[in-house]
């Protein structure tokens, strides 16, 4: 059964802290892994990863994929209250045209 | 660019009523899909379509119907609503039939079934 597991389920940190969010997967015919940020409404795209070991960066956020160990991490440095959100990990399968989502990590950043 | 537009944003139904959630995209995306999001369950795929005239079931299709008569529109129908269908529904589209790249989401429709 294809599945995506995220950890931790929730996290509370203080502004300025660095956090690491985890995503492990078991998906047949892996194509890509995507990270999304969801605040009050629709998820918004952060990163798409297809190759192992190549870090993607956007400001204070970065992500990397390990296709051998079947996981990805999302790092956020110098967290701000605006980073408070649910972070979703999704894996796209080559066959079946499906995206499999994890349950998300709820991040709360306290001033 | 409107992107993915969902209507209505909120709906309250009584058990047994029917309704349609509308989804339209103006990006000429081949791939469209419907998800439901429930607390602790993440996003679960209901139905998807890889092009006009083609639909398929996702992880949780029971109780829902879809059709894809045009590239732009992908409505989700609840024929006889049940309280278990209380959820937030998201429509999402992607660039090509191979579903490569990111999903573009609508803003969601919150449905309550009493």
mmCIF file with all atom_site columns, C-alpha atoms in Angstrom:
data_model
loop_
_atom_site.group_PDB
_atom_site.id
_atom_site.type_symbol
_atom_site.label_atom_id
_atom_site.label_alt_id
_atom_site.label_comp_id
_atom_site.label_asym_id
_atom_site.label_entity_id
_atom_site.label_seq_id
_atom_site.pdbx_PDB_ins_code
_atom_site.Cartn_x
_atom_site.Cartn_y
_atom_site.Cartn_z
_atom_site.occupancy
_atom_site.B_iso_or_equiv
_atom_site.pdbx_formal_charge
_atom_site.auth_seq_id
_atom_site.auth_comp_id
_atom_site.auth_asym_id
_atom_site.auth_atom_id
_atom_site.pdbx_PDB_model_num
ATOM 1   C CA . UNK A 1 1   ? 0.000   0.000  0.000   1.00 0.00 ? 1   UNK A CA 1
ATOM 2   C CA . UNK A 1 2   ? 1.372   3.394  -0.994  1.00 0.00 ? 2   UNK A CA 1
ATOM 3   C CA . UNK A 1 3   ? 1.806   5.767  1.905   1.00 0.00 ? 3   UNK A CA 1
ATOM 4   C CA . UNK A 1 4   ? 3.456   8.979  3.004   1.00 0.00 ? 4   UNK A CA 1
ATOM 5   C CA . UNK A 1 5   ? 4.259   9.545  6.675   1.00 0.00 ? 5   UNK A CA 1
ATOM 6   C CA . UNK A 1 6   ? 5.183   12.902 8.144   1.00 0.00 ? 6   UNK A CA 1
ATOM 7   C CA . UNK A 1 7   ? 6.704   13.624 11.516  1.00 0.00 ? 7   UNK A CA 1
ATOM 8   C CA . UNK A 1 8   ? 6.311   15.191 13.916  1.00 0.00 ? 8   UNK A CA 1
ATOM 9   C CA . UNK A 1 9   ? 2.550   15.689 13.750  1.00 0.00 ? 9   UNK A CA 1
ATOM 10  C CA . UNK A 1 10  ? 2.893   19.033 15.477  1.00 0.00 ? 10  UNK A CA 1
ATOM 11  C CA . UNK A 1 11  ? 5.629   21.293 16.663  1.00 0.00 ? 11  UNK A CA 1
ATOM 12  C CA . UNK A 1 12  ? 5.757   24.464 18.767  1.00 0.00 ? 12  UNK A CA 1
ATOM 13  C CA . UNK A 1 13  ? 8.908   26.575 18.617  1.00 0.00 ? 13  UNK A CA 1
ATOM 14  C CA . UNK A 1 14  ? 10.036  30.099 19.462  1.00 0.00 ? 14  UNK A CA 1
ATOM 15  C CA . UNK A 1 15  ? 10.888  32.685 16.882  1.00 0.00 ? 15  UNK A CA 1
ATOM 16  C CA . UNK A 1 16  ? 14.451  32.307 15.704  1.00 0.00 ? 16  UNK A CA 1
ATOM 17  C CA . UNK A 1 17  ? 14.565  28.546 16.203  1.00 0.00 ? 17  UNK A CA 1
ATOM 18  C CA . UNK A 1 18  ? 15.473  26.151 13.399  1.00 0.00 ? 18  UNK A CA 1
ATOM 19  C CA . UNK A 1 19  ? 13.075  23.294 12.642  1.00 0.00 ? 19  UNK A CA 1
ATOM 20  C CA . UNK A 1 20  ? 13.343  20.109 10.619  1.00 0.00 ? 20  UNK A CA 1
ATOM 21  C CA . UNK A 1 21  ? 10.243  18.425 9.260   1.00 0.00 ? 21  UNK A CA 1
ATOM 22  C CA . UNK A 1 22  ? 10.373  14.844 8.066   1.00 0.00 ? 22  UNK A CA 1
ATOM 23  C CA . UNK A 1 23  ? 8.619   12.969 5.295   1.00 0.00 ? 23  UNK A CA 1
ATOM 24  C CA . UNK A 1 24  ? 9.094   9.271  4.583   1.00 0.00 ? 24  UNK A CA 1
ATOM 25  C CA . UNK A 1 25  ? 7.350   7.414  1.801   1.00 0.00 ? 25  UNK A CA 1
ATOM 26  C CA . UNK A 1 26  ? 6.566   4.052  0.316   1.00 0.00 ? 26  UNK A CA 1
ATOM 27  C CA . UNK A 1 27  ? 5.191   4.750  -3.133  1.00 0.00 ? 27  UNK A CA 1
ATOM 28  C CA . UNK A 1 28  ? 5.443   2.478  -6.135  1.00 0.00 ? 28  UNK A CA 1
ATOM 29  C CA . UNK A 1 29  ? 7.049   4.104  -9.172  1.00 0.00 ? 29  UNK A CA 1
ATOM 30  C CA . UNK A 1 30  ? 8.148   7.309  -7.493  1.00 0.00 ? 30  UNK A CA 1
ATOM 31  C CA . UNK A 1 31  ? 8.234   10.359 -9.728  1.00 0.00 ? 31  UNK A CA 1
ATOM 32  C CA . UNK A 1 32  ? 8.605   13.384 -7.482  1.00 0.00 ? 32  UNK A CA 1
ATOM 33  C CA . UNK A 1 33  ? 8.147   14.651 -3.932  1.00 0.00 ? 33  UNK A CA 1
ATOM 34  C CA . UNK A 1 34  ? 6.519   17.969 -3.251  1.00 0.00 ? 34  UNK A CA 1
ATOM 35  C CA . UNK A 1 35  ? 6.258   20.181 -0.191  1.00 0.00 ? 35  UNK A CA 1
ATOM 36  C CA . UNK A 1 36  ? 3.337   22.529 0.382   1.00 0.00 ? 36  UNK A CA 1
ATOM 37  C CA . UNK A 1 37  ? 2.519   25.128 3.025   1.00 0.00 ? 37  UNK A CA 1
ATOM 38  C CA . UNK A 1 38  ? -1.088  25.428 4.108   1.00 0.00 ? 38  UNK A CA 1
ATOM 39  C CA . UNK A 1 39  ? -2.232  28.369 6.140   1.00 0.00 ? 39  UNK A CA 1
ATOM 40  C CA . UNK A 1 40  ? -5.939  29.064 6.347   1.00 0.00 ? 40  UNK A CA 1
ATOM 41  C CA . UNK A 1 41  ? -6.947  28.044 2.854   1.00 0.00 ? 41  UNK A CA 1
ATOM 42  C CA . UNK A 1 42  ? -5.399  26.251 -0.090  1.00 0.00 ? 42  UNK A CA 1
ATOM 43  C CA . UNK A 1 43  ? -1.976  24.633 0.051   1.00 0.00 ? 43  UNK A CA 1
ATOM 44  C CA . UNK A 1 44  ? 0.709   26.657 -1.687  1.00 0.00 ? 44  UNK A CA 1
ATOM 45  C CA . UNK A 1 45  ? 3.673   25.087 -3.425  1.00 0.00 ? 45  UNK A CA 1
ATOM 46  C CA . UNK A 1 46  ? 7.125   25.212 -1.838  1.00 0.00 ? 46  UNK A CA 1
ATOM 47  C CA . UNK A 1 47  ? 9.406   22.685 -3.525  1.00 0.00 ? 47  UNK A CA 1
ATOM 48  C CA . UNK A 1 48  ? 9.454   19.817 -5.974  1.00 0.00 ? 48  UNK A CA 1
ATOM 49  C CA . UNK A 1 49  ? 12.248  17.259 -5.597  1.00 0.00 ? 49  UNK A CA 1
ATOM 50  C CA . UNK A 1 50  ? 13.093  14.547 -8.085  1.00 0.00 ? 50  UNK A CA 1
ATOM 51  C CA . UNK A 1 51  ? 16.792  13.799 -7.564  1.00 0.00 ? 51  UNK A CA 1
ATOM 52  C CA . UNK A 1 52  ? 18.609  12.564 -4.480  1.00 0.00 ? 52  UNK A CA 1
ATOM 53  C CA . UNK A 1 53  ? 21.056  14.778 -2.674  1.00 0.00 ? 53  UNK A CA 1
ATOM 54  C CA . UNK A 1 54  ? 20.283  18.042 -4.463  1.00 0.00 ? 54  UNK A CA 1
ATOM 55  C CA . UNK A 1 55  ? 19.171  20.703 -2.026  1.00 0.00 ? 55  UNK A CA 1
ATOM 56  C CA . UNK A 1 56  ? 16.456  23.109 -3.038  1.00 0.00 ? 56  UNK A CA 1
ATOM 57  C CA . UNK A 1 57  ? 16.487  26.481 -1.276  1.00 0.00 ? 57  UNK A CA 1
ATOM 58  C CA . UNK A 1 58  ? 14.129  29.400 -1.045  1.00 0.00 ? 58  UNK A CA 1
ATOM 59  C CA . UNK A 1 59  ? 15.100  32.025 1.487   1.00 0.00 ? 59  UNK A CA 1
ATOM 60  C CA . UNK A 1 60  ? 15.073  30.429 4.933   1.00 0.00 ? 60  UNK A CA 1
ATOM 61  C CA . UNK A 1 61  ? 13.527  27.201 3.652   1.00 0.00 ? 61  UNK A CA 1
ATOM 62  C CA . UNK A 1 62  ? 15.430  24.305 2.186   1.00 0.00 ? 62  UNK A CA 1
ATOM 63  C CA . UNK A 1 63  ? 14.657  20.717 1.336   1.00 0.00 ? 63  UNK A CA 1
ATOM 64  C CA . UNK A 1 64  ? 16.499  17.605 0.255   1.00 0.00 ? 64  UNK A CA 1
ATOM 65  C CA . UNK A 1 65  ? 15.493  14.149 -0.937  1.00 0.00 ? 65  UNK A CA 1
ATOM 66  C CA . UNK A 1 66  ? 17.061  10.747 -0.253  1.00 0.00 ? 66  UNK A CA 1
ATOM 67  C CA . UNK A 1 67  ? 15.680  8.242  -2.762  1.00 0.00 ? 67  UNK A CA 1
ATOM 68  C CA . UNK A 1 68  ? 17.672  5.376  -1.314  1.00 0.00 ? 68  UNK A CA 1
ATOM 69  C CA . UNK A 1 69  ? 16.287  5.764  2.208   1.00 0.00 ? 69  UNK A CA 1
ATOM 70  C CA . UNK A 1 70  ? 12.926  7.063  0.888   1.00 0.00 ? 70  UNK A CA 1
ATOM 71  C CA . UNK A 1 71  ? 12.648  10.282 2.828   1.00 0.00 ? 71  UNK A CA 1
ATOM 72  C CA . UNK A 1 72  ? 12.848  14.024 2.563   1.00 0.00 ? 72  UNK A CA 1
ATOM 73  C CA . UNK A 1 73  ? 13.392  16.804 5.075   1.00 0.00 ? 73  UNK A CA 1
ATOM 74  C CA . UNK A 1 74  ? 12.224  20.390 5.070   1.00 0.00 ? 74  UNK A CA 1
ATOM 75  C CA . UNK A 1 75  ? 14.353  22.809 7.081   1.00 0.00 ? 75  UNK A CA 1
ATOM 76  C CA . UNK A 1 76  ? 13.269  26.232 8.200   1.00 0.00 ? 76  UNK A CA 1
ATOM 77  C CA . UNK A 1 77  ? 15.912  28.446 9.777   1.00 0.00 ? 77  UNK A CA 1
ATOM 78  C CA . UNK A 1 78  ? 15.356  31.569 11.889  1.00 0.00 ? 78  UNK A CA 1
ATOM 79  C CA . UNK A 1 79  ? 11.641  30.828 12.136  1.00 0.00 ? 79  UNK A CA 1
ATOM 80  C CA . UNK A 1 80  ? 9.119   33.653 12.167  1.00 0.00 ? 80  UNK A CA 1
ATOM 81  C CA . UNK A 1 81  ? 5.483   33.767 13.266  1.00 0.00 ? 81  UNK A CA 1
ATOM 82  C CA . UNK A 1 82  ? 4.531   33.853 9.580   1.00 0.00 ? 82  UNK A CA 1
ATOM 83  C CA . UNK A 1 83  ? 5.928   30.349 9.222   1.00 0.00 ? 83  UNK A CA 1
ATOM 84  C CA . UNK A 1 84  ? 3.092   29.024 11.388  1.00 0.00 ? 84  UNK A CA 1
ATOM 85  C CA . UNK A 1 85  ? 1.153   26.666 9.123   1.00 0.00 ? 85  UNK A CA 1
ATOM 86  C CA . UNK A 1 86  ? 0.578   23.044 8.246   1.00 0.00 ? 86  UNK A CA 1
ATOM 87  C CA . UNK A 1 87  ? 3.350   21.674 6.047   1.00 0.00 ? 87  UNK A CA 1
ATOM 88  C CA . UNK A 1 88  ? 2.264   18.941 3.677   1.00 0.00 ? 88  UNK A CA 1
ATOM 89  C CA . UNK A 1 89  ? 4.423   16.421 1.895   1.00 0.00 ? 89  UNK A CA 1
ATOM 90  C CA . UNK A 1 90  ? 3.130   14.723 -1.256  1.00 0.00 ? 90  UNK A CA 1
ATOM 91  C CA . UNK A 1 91  ? 4.618   12.037 -3.456  1.00 0.00 ? 91  UNK A CA 1
ATOM 92  C CA . UNK A 1 92  ? 3.704   11.738 -7.106  1.00 0.00 ? 92  UNK A CA 1
ATOM 93  C CA . UNK A 1 93  ? 3.561   8.262  -8.619  1.00 0.00 ? 93  UNK A CA 1
ATOM 94  C CA . UNK A 1 94  ? 4.477   7.615  -12.232 1.00 0.00 ? 94  UNK A CA 1
ATOM 95  C CA . UNK A 1 95  ? 1.574   5.251  -12.697 1.00 0.00 ? 95  UNK A CA 1
ATOM 96  C CA . UNK A 1 96  ? -2.006  6.026  -11.823 1.00 0.00 ? 96  UNK A CA 1
ATOM 97  C CA . UNK A 1 97  ? -1.516  9.791  -12.011 1.00 0.00 ? 97  UNK A CA 1
ATOM 98  C CA . UNK A 1 98  ? -1.875  10.079 -8.275  1.00 0.00 ? 98  UNK A CA 1
ATOM 99  C CA . UNK A 1 99  ? -0.392  12.241 -5.584  1.00 0.00 ? 99  UNK A CA 1
ATOM 100 C CA . UNK A 1 100 ? -0.190  10.695 -2.116  1.00 0.00 ? 100 UNK A CA 1
ATOM 101 C CA . UNK A 1 101 ? -0.276  13.155 0.764   1.00 0.00 ? 101 UNK A CA 1
ATOM 102 C CA . UNK A 1 102 ? 0.945   12.807 4.304   1.00 0.00 ? 102 UNK A CA 1
ATOM 103 C CA . UNK A 1 103 ? -1.180  14.042 7.198   1.00 0.00 ? 103 UNK A CA 1
ATOM 104 C CA . UNK A 1 104 ? 0.965   17.135 7.559   1.00 0.00 ? 104 UNK A CA 1
ATOM 105 C CA . UNK A 1 105 ? 3.042   18.726 10.311  1.00 0.00 ? 105 UNK A CA 1
ATOM 106 C CA . UNK A 1 106 ? 1.425   21.589 12.160  1.00 0.00 ? 106 UNK A CA 1
ATOM 107 C CA . UNK A 1 107 ? 4.057   24.192 13.019  1.00 0.00 ? 107 UNK A CA 1
ATOM 108 C CA . UNK A 1 108 ? 3.371   26.962 15.525  1.00 0.00 ? 108 UNK A CA 1
ATOM 109 C CA . UNK A 1 109 ? 5.972   29.692 15.972  1.00 0.00 ? 109 UNK A CA 1
ATOM 110 C CA . UNK A 1 110 ? 5.634   31.662 19.207  1.00 0.00 ? 110 UNK A CA 1
ATOM 111 C CA . UNK A 1 111 ? 6.919   35.248 19.342  1.00 0.00 ? 111 UNK A CA 1
ATOM 112 C CA . UNK B 2 1   ? -5.119  34.734 -14.106 1.00 0.00 ? 1   UNK B CA 1
ATOM 113 C CA . UNK B 2 2   ? -7.902  33.193 -12.011 1.00 0.00 ? 2   UNK B CA 1
ATOM 114 C CA . UNK B 2 3   ? -6.175  29.807 -11.575 1.00 0.00 ? 3   UNK B CA 1
ATOM 115 C CA . UNK B 2 4   ? -8.455  27.218 -9.979  1.00 0.00 ? 4   UNK B CA 1
ATOM 116 C CA . UNK B 2 5   ? -11.873 28.466 -8.911  1.00 0.00 ? 5   UNK B CA 1
ATOM 117 C CA . UNK B 2 6   ? -14.153 26.507 -6.600  1.00 0.00 ? 6   UNK B CA 1
ATOM 118 C CA . UNK B 2 7   ? -17.739 27.264 -5.685  1.00 0.00 ? 7   UNK B CA 1
ATOM 119 C CA . UNK B 2 8   ? -19.424 27.416 -3.275  1.00 0.00 ? 8   UNK B CA 1
ATOM 120 C CA . UNK B 2 9   ? -16.966 28.228 -0.480  1.00 0.00 ? 9   UNK B CA 1
ATOM 121 C CA . UNK B 2 10  ? -19.404 27.093 2.211   1.00 0.00 ? 10  UNK B CA 1
ATOM 122 C CA . UNK B 2 11  ? -22.445 24.802 2.099   1.00 0.00 ? 11  UNK B CA 1
ATOM 123 C CA . UNK B 2 12  ? -24.715 23.207 4.681   1.00 0.00 ? 12  UNK B CA 1
ATOM 124 C CA . UNK B 2 13  ? -26.775 20.220 3.586   1.00 0.00 ? 13  UNK B CA 1
ATOM 125 C CA . UNK B 2 14  ? -29.227 17.888 5.228   1.00 0.00 ? 14  UNK B CA 1
ATOM 126 C CA . UNK B 2 15  ? -28.669 14.145 5.061   1.00 0.00 ? 15  UNK B CA 1
ATOM 127 C CA . UNK B 2 16  ? -29.945 12.794 1.764   1.00 0.00 ? 16  UNK B CA 1
ATOM 128 C CA . UNK B 2 17  ? -29.734 16.046 -0.173  1.00 0.00 ? 17  UNK B CA 1
ATOM 129 C CA . UNK B 2 18  ? -27.705 16.292 -3.336  1.00 0.00 ? 18  UNK B CA 1
ATOM 130 C CA . UNK B 2 19  ? -25.367 19.012 -4.492  1.00 0.00 ? 19  UNK B CA 1
ATOM 131 C CA . UNK B 2 20  ? -22.546 19.772 -6.893  1.00 0.00 ? 20  UNK B CA 1
ATOM 132 C CA . UNK B 2 21  ? -19.232 21.401 -6.060  1.00 0.00 ? 21  UNK B CA 1
ATOM 133 C CA . UNK B 2 22  ? -17.958 23.311 -9.057  1.00 0.00 ? 22  UNK B CA 1
ATOM 134 C CA . UNK B 2 23  ? -14.328 23.531 -10.114 1.00 0.00 ? 23  UNK B CA 1
ATOM 135 C CA . UNK B 2 24  ? -12.976 25.475 -13.065 1.00 0.00 ? 24  UNK B CA 1
ATOM 136 C CA . UNK B 2 25  ? -9.414  26.203 -14.163 1.00 0.00 ? 25  UNK B CA 1
ATOM 137 C CA . UNK B 2 26  ? -8.184  28.567 -16.849 1.00 0.00 ? 26  UNK B CA 1
ATOM 138 C CA . UNK B 2 27  ? -4.634  27.247 -17.207 1.00 0.00 ? 27  UNK B CA 1
ATOM 139 C CA . UNK B 2 28  ? -5.434  24.613 -19.866 1.00 0.00 ? 28  UNK B CA 1
ATOM 140 C CA . UNK B 2 29  ? -4.406  21.868 -17.438 1.00 0.00 ? 29  UNK B CA 1
ATOM 141 C CA . UNK B 2 30  ? -5.119  18.320 -18.519 1.00 0.00 ? 30  UNK B CA 1
ATOM 142 C CA . UNK B 2 31  ? -5.046  16.865 -15.014 1.00 0.00 ? 31  UNK B CA 1
ATOM 143 C CA . UNK B 2 32  ? -7.729  17.763 -12.485 1.00 0.00 ? 32  UNK B CA 1
ATOM 144 C CA . UNK B 2 33  ? -8.576  16.161 -9.173  1.00 0.00 ? 33  UNK B CA 1
ATOM 145 C CA . UNK B 2 34  ? -10.713 16.386 -6.068  1.00 0.00 ? 34  UNK B CA 1
ATOM 146 C CA . UNK B 2 35  ? -9.450  15.888 -2.515  1.00 0.00 ? 35  UNK B CA 1
ATOM 147 C CA . UNK B 2 36  ? -11.095 15.940 0.830   1.00 0.00 ? 36  UNK B CA 1
ATOM 148 C CA . UNK B 2 37  ? -9.246  17.095 3.933   1.00 0.00 ? 37  UNK B CA 1
ATOM 149 C CA . UNK B 2 38  ? -10.227 15.871 7.364   1.00 0.00 ? 38  UNK B CA 1
ATOM 150 C CA . UNK B 2 39  ? -8.448  16.467 10.687  1.00 0.00 ? 39  UNK B CA 1
ATOM 151 C CA . UNK B 2 40  ? -5.636  13.947 11.198  1.00 0.00 ? 40  UNK B CA 1
ATOM 152 C CA . UNK B 2 41  ? -6.213  12.380 7.769   1.00 0.00 ? 41  UNK B CA 1
ATOM 153 C CA . UNK B 2 42  ? -4.397  14.715 5.437   1.00 0.00 ? 42  UNK B CA 1
ATOM 154 C CA . UNK B 2 43  ? -5.587  15.155 1.868   1.00 0.00 ? 43  UNK B CA 1
ATOM 155 C CA . UNK B 2 44  ? -7.262  12.116 0.356   1.00 0.00 ? 44  UNK B CA 1
ATOM 156 C CA . UNK B 2 45  ? -7.924  11.746 -3.352  1.00 0.00 ? 45  UNK B CA 1
ATOM 157 C CA . UNK B 2 46  ? -11.573 11.259 -4.322  1.00 0.00 ? 46  UNK B CA 1
ATOM 158 C CA . UNK B 2 47  ? -11.549 11.286 -8.136  1.00 0.00 ? 47  UNK B CA 1
ATOM 159 C CA . UNK B 2 48  ? -9.258  12.544 -10.826 1.00 0.00 ? 48  UNK B CA 1
ATOM 160 C CA . UNK B 2 49  ? -9.207  13.153 -14.557 1.00 0.00 ? 49  UNK B CA 1
ATOM 161 C CA . UNK B 2 50  ? -6.336  13.150 -17.031 1.00 0.00 ? 50  UNK B CA 1
ATOM 162 C CA . UNK B 2 51  ? -8.305  14.876 -19.773 1.00 0.00 ? 51  UNK B CA 1
ATOM 163 C CA . UNK B 2 52  ? -11.759 15.645 -21.120 1.00 0.00 ? 52  UNK B CA 1
ATOM 164 C CA . UNK B 2 53  ? -13.926 12.538 -21.172 1.00 0.00 ? 53  UNK B CA 1
ATOM 165 C CA . UNK B 2 54  ? -11.642 10.563 -18.845 1.00 0.00 ? 54  UNK B CA 1
ATOM 166 C CA . UNK B 2 55  ? -12.176 10.108 -15.121 1.00 0.00 ? 55  UNK B CA 1
ATOM 167 C CA . UNK B 2 56  ? -10.935 7.618  -12.552 1.00 0.00 ? 56  UNK B CA 1
ATOM 168 C CA . UNK B 2 57  ? -11.353 6.800  -8.901  1.00 0.00 ? 57  UNK B CA 1
ATOM 169 C CA . UNK B 2 58  ? -8.954  7.779  -6.188  1.00 0.00 ? 58  UNK B CA 1
ATOM 170 C CA . UNK B 2 59  ? -8.614  6.554  -2.626  1.00 0.00 ? 59  UNK B CA 1
ATOM 171 C CA . UNK B 2 60  ? -12.100 7.491  -1.320  1.00 0.00 ? 60  UNK B CA 1
ATOM 172 C CA . UNK B 2 61  ? -14.572 7.609  -4.256  1.00 0.00 ? 61  UNK B CA 1
ATOM 173 C CA . UNK B 2 62  ? -17.704 6.190  -2.605  1.00 0.00 ? 62  UNK B CA 1
ATOM 174 C CA . UNK B 2 63  ? -20.613 8.607  -2.486  1.00 0.00 ? 63  UNK B CA 1
ATOM 175 C CA . UNK B 2 64  ? -19.166 10.920 -5.122  1.00 0.00 ? 64  UNK B CA 1
ATOM 176 C CA . UNK B 2 65  ? -19.514 11.220 -8.901  1.00 0.00 ? 65  UNK B CA 1
ATOM 177 C CA . UNK B 2 66  ? -17.516 13.299 -11.358 1.00 0.00 ? 66  UNK B CA 1
ATOM 178 C CA . UNK B 2 67  ? -17.553 14.104 -15.041 1.00 0.00 ? 67  UNK B CA 1
ATOM 179 C CA . UNK B 2 68  ? -15.164 15.950 -17.339 1.00 0.00 ? 68  UNK B CA 1
ATOM 180 C CA . UNK B 2 69  ? -16.951 17.228 -20.418 1.00 0.00 ? 69  UNK B CA 1
ATOM 181 C CA . UNK B 2 70  ? -14.493 20.092 -20.993 1.00 0.00 ? 70  UNK B CA 1
ATOM 182 C CA . UNK B 2 71  ? -10.853 20.708 -20.171 1.00 0.00 ? 71  UNK B CA 1
ATOM 183 C CA . UNK B 2 72  ? -11.806 23.625 -17.910 1.00 0.00 ? 72  UNK B CA 1
ATOM 184 C CA . UNK B 2 73  ? -14.477 22.108 -15.656 1.00 0.00 ? 73  UNK B CA 1
ATOM 185 C CA . UNK B 2 74  ? -14.494 19.199 -13.218 1.00 0.00 ? 74  UNK B CA 1
ATOM 186 C CA . UNK B 2 75  ? -17.612 19.164 -11.013 1.00 0.00 ? 75  UNK B CA 1
ATOM 187 C CA . UNK B 2 76  ? -17.965 16.874 -8.000  1.00 0.00 ? 76  UNK B CA 1
ATOM 188 C CA . UNK B 2 77  ? -21.459 15.555 -7.274  1.00 0.00 ? 77  UNK B CA 1
ATOM 189 C CA . UNK B 2 78  ? -22.810 14.243 -4.000  1.00 0.00 ? 78  UNK B CA 1
ATOM 190 C CA . UNK B 2 79  ? -25.967 12.321 -4.883  1.00 0.00 ? 79  UNK B CA 1
ATOM 191 C CA . UNK B 2 80  ? -27.193 11.648 -1.339  1.00 0.00 ? 80  UNK B CA 1
ATOM 192 C CA . UNK B 2 81  ? -25.173 13.503 1.269   1.00 0.00 ? 81  UNK B CA 1
ATOM 193 C CA . UNK B 2 82  ? -24.183 11.764 4.511   1.00 0.00 ? 82  UNK B CA 1
ATOM 194 C CA . UNK B 2 83  ? -22.696 13.246 7.717   1.00 0.00 ? 83  UNK B CA 1
ATOM 195 C CA . UNK B 2 84  ? -19.465 11.351 6.939   1.00 0.00 ? 84  UNK B CA 1
ATOM 196 C CA . UNK B 2 85  ? -19.049 13.649 3.942   1.00 0.00 ? 85  UNK B CA 1
ATOM 197 C CA . UNK B 2 86  ? -18.648 16.682 6.187   1.00 0.00 ? 86  UNK B CA 1
ATOM 198 C CA . UNK B 2 87  ? -15.217 17.905 5.174   1.00 0.00 ? 87  UNK B CA 1
ATOM 199 C CA . UNK B 2 88  ? -13.218 20.541 3.352   1.00 0.00 ? 88  UNK B CA 1
ATOM 200 C CA . UNK B 2 89  ? -12.969 19.792 -0.354  1.00 0.00 ? 89  UNK B CA 1
ATOM 201 C CA . UNK B 2 90  ? -10.157 20.954 -2.604  1.00 0.00 ? 90  UNK B CA 1
ATOM 202 C CA . UNK B 2 91  ? -9.986  20.870 -6.359  1.00 0.00 ? 91  UNK B CA 1
ATOM 203 C CA . UNK B 2 92  ? -6.483  20.768 -7.838  1.00 0.00 ? 92  UNK B CA 1
ATOM 204 C CA . UNK B 2 93  ? -5.060  20.783 -11.348 1.00 0.00 ? 93  UNK B CA 1
ATOM 205 C CA . UNK B 2 94  ? -1.715  20.113 -12.944 1.00 0.00 ? 94  UNK B CA 1
ATOM 206 C CA . UNK B 2 95  ? -0.033  20.822 -16.249 1.00 0.00 ? 95  UNK B CA 1
ATOM 207 C CA . UNK B 2 96  ? -0.130  17.574 -18.205 1.00 0.00 ? 96  UNK B CA 1
ATOM 208 C CA . UNK B 2 97  ? -1.683  14.123 -18.277 1.00 0.00 ? 97  UNK B CA 1
ATOM 209 C CA . UNK B 2 98  ? 1.478   12.675 -16.746 1.00 0.00 ? 98  UNK B CA 1
ATOM 210 C CA . UNK B 2 99  ? 0.784   14.868 -13.725 1.00 0.00 ? 99  UNK B CA 1
ATOM 211 C CA . UNK B 2 100 ? 4.314   16.177 -13.552 1.00 0.00 ? 100 UNK B CA 1
ATOM 212 C CA . UNK B 2 101 ? 5.057   19.123 -11.434 1.00 0.00 ? 101 UNK B CA 1
ATOM 213 C CA . UNK B 2 102 ? 3.054   20.938 -8.846  1.00 0.00 ? 102 UNK B CA 1
ATOM 214 C CA . UNK B 2 103 ? -0.627  20.850 -8.155  1.00 0.00 ? 103 UNK B CA 1
ATOM 215 C CA . UNK B 2 104 ? -2.518  24.115 -8.241  1.00 0.00 ? 104 UNK B CA 1
ATOM 216 C CA . UNK B 2 105 ? -5.243  24.204 -5.624  1.00 0.00 ? 105 UNK B CA 1
ATOM 217 C CA . UNK B 2 106 ? -8.541  26.007 -5.388  1.00 0.00 ? 106 UNK B CA 1
ATOM 218 C CA . UNK B 2 107 ? -9.372  27.782 -2.140  1.00 0.00 ? 107 UNK B CA 1
ATOM 219 C CA . UNK B 2 108 ? -11.522 24.985 -0.811  1.00 0.00 ? 108 UNK B CA 1
ATOM 220 C CA . UNK B 2 109 ? -15.192 24.331 -0.141  1.00 0.00 ? 109 UNK B CA 1
ATOM 221 C CA . UNK B 2 110 ? -16.324 23.653 3.414   1.00 0.00 ? 110 UNK B CA 1
ATOM 222 C CA . UNK B 2 111 ? -19.259 21.266 3.437   1.00 0.00 ? 111 UNK B CA 1
ATOM 223 C CA . UNK B 2 112 ? -21.332 20.404 6.505   1.00 0.00 ? 112 UNK B CA 1
ATOM 224 C CA . UNK B 2 113 ? -23.900 17.623 6.340   1.00 0.00 ? 113 UNK B CA 1
ATOM 225 C CA . UNK B 2 114 ? -26.413 17.613 9.197   1.00 0.00 ? 114 UNK B CA 1
#
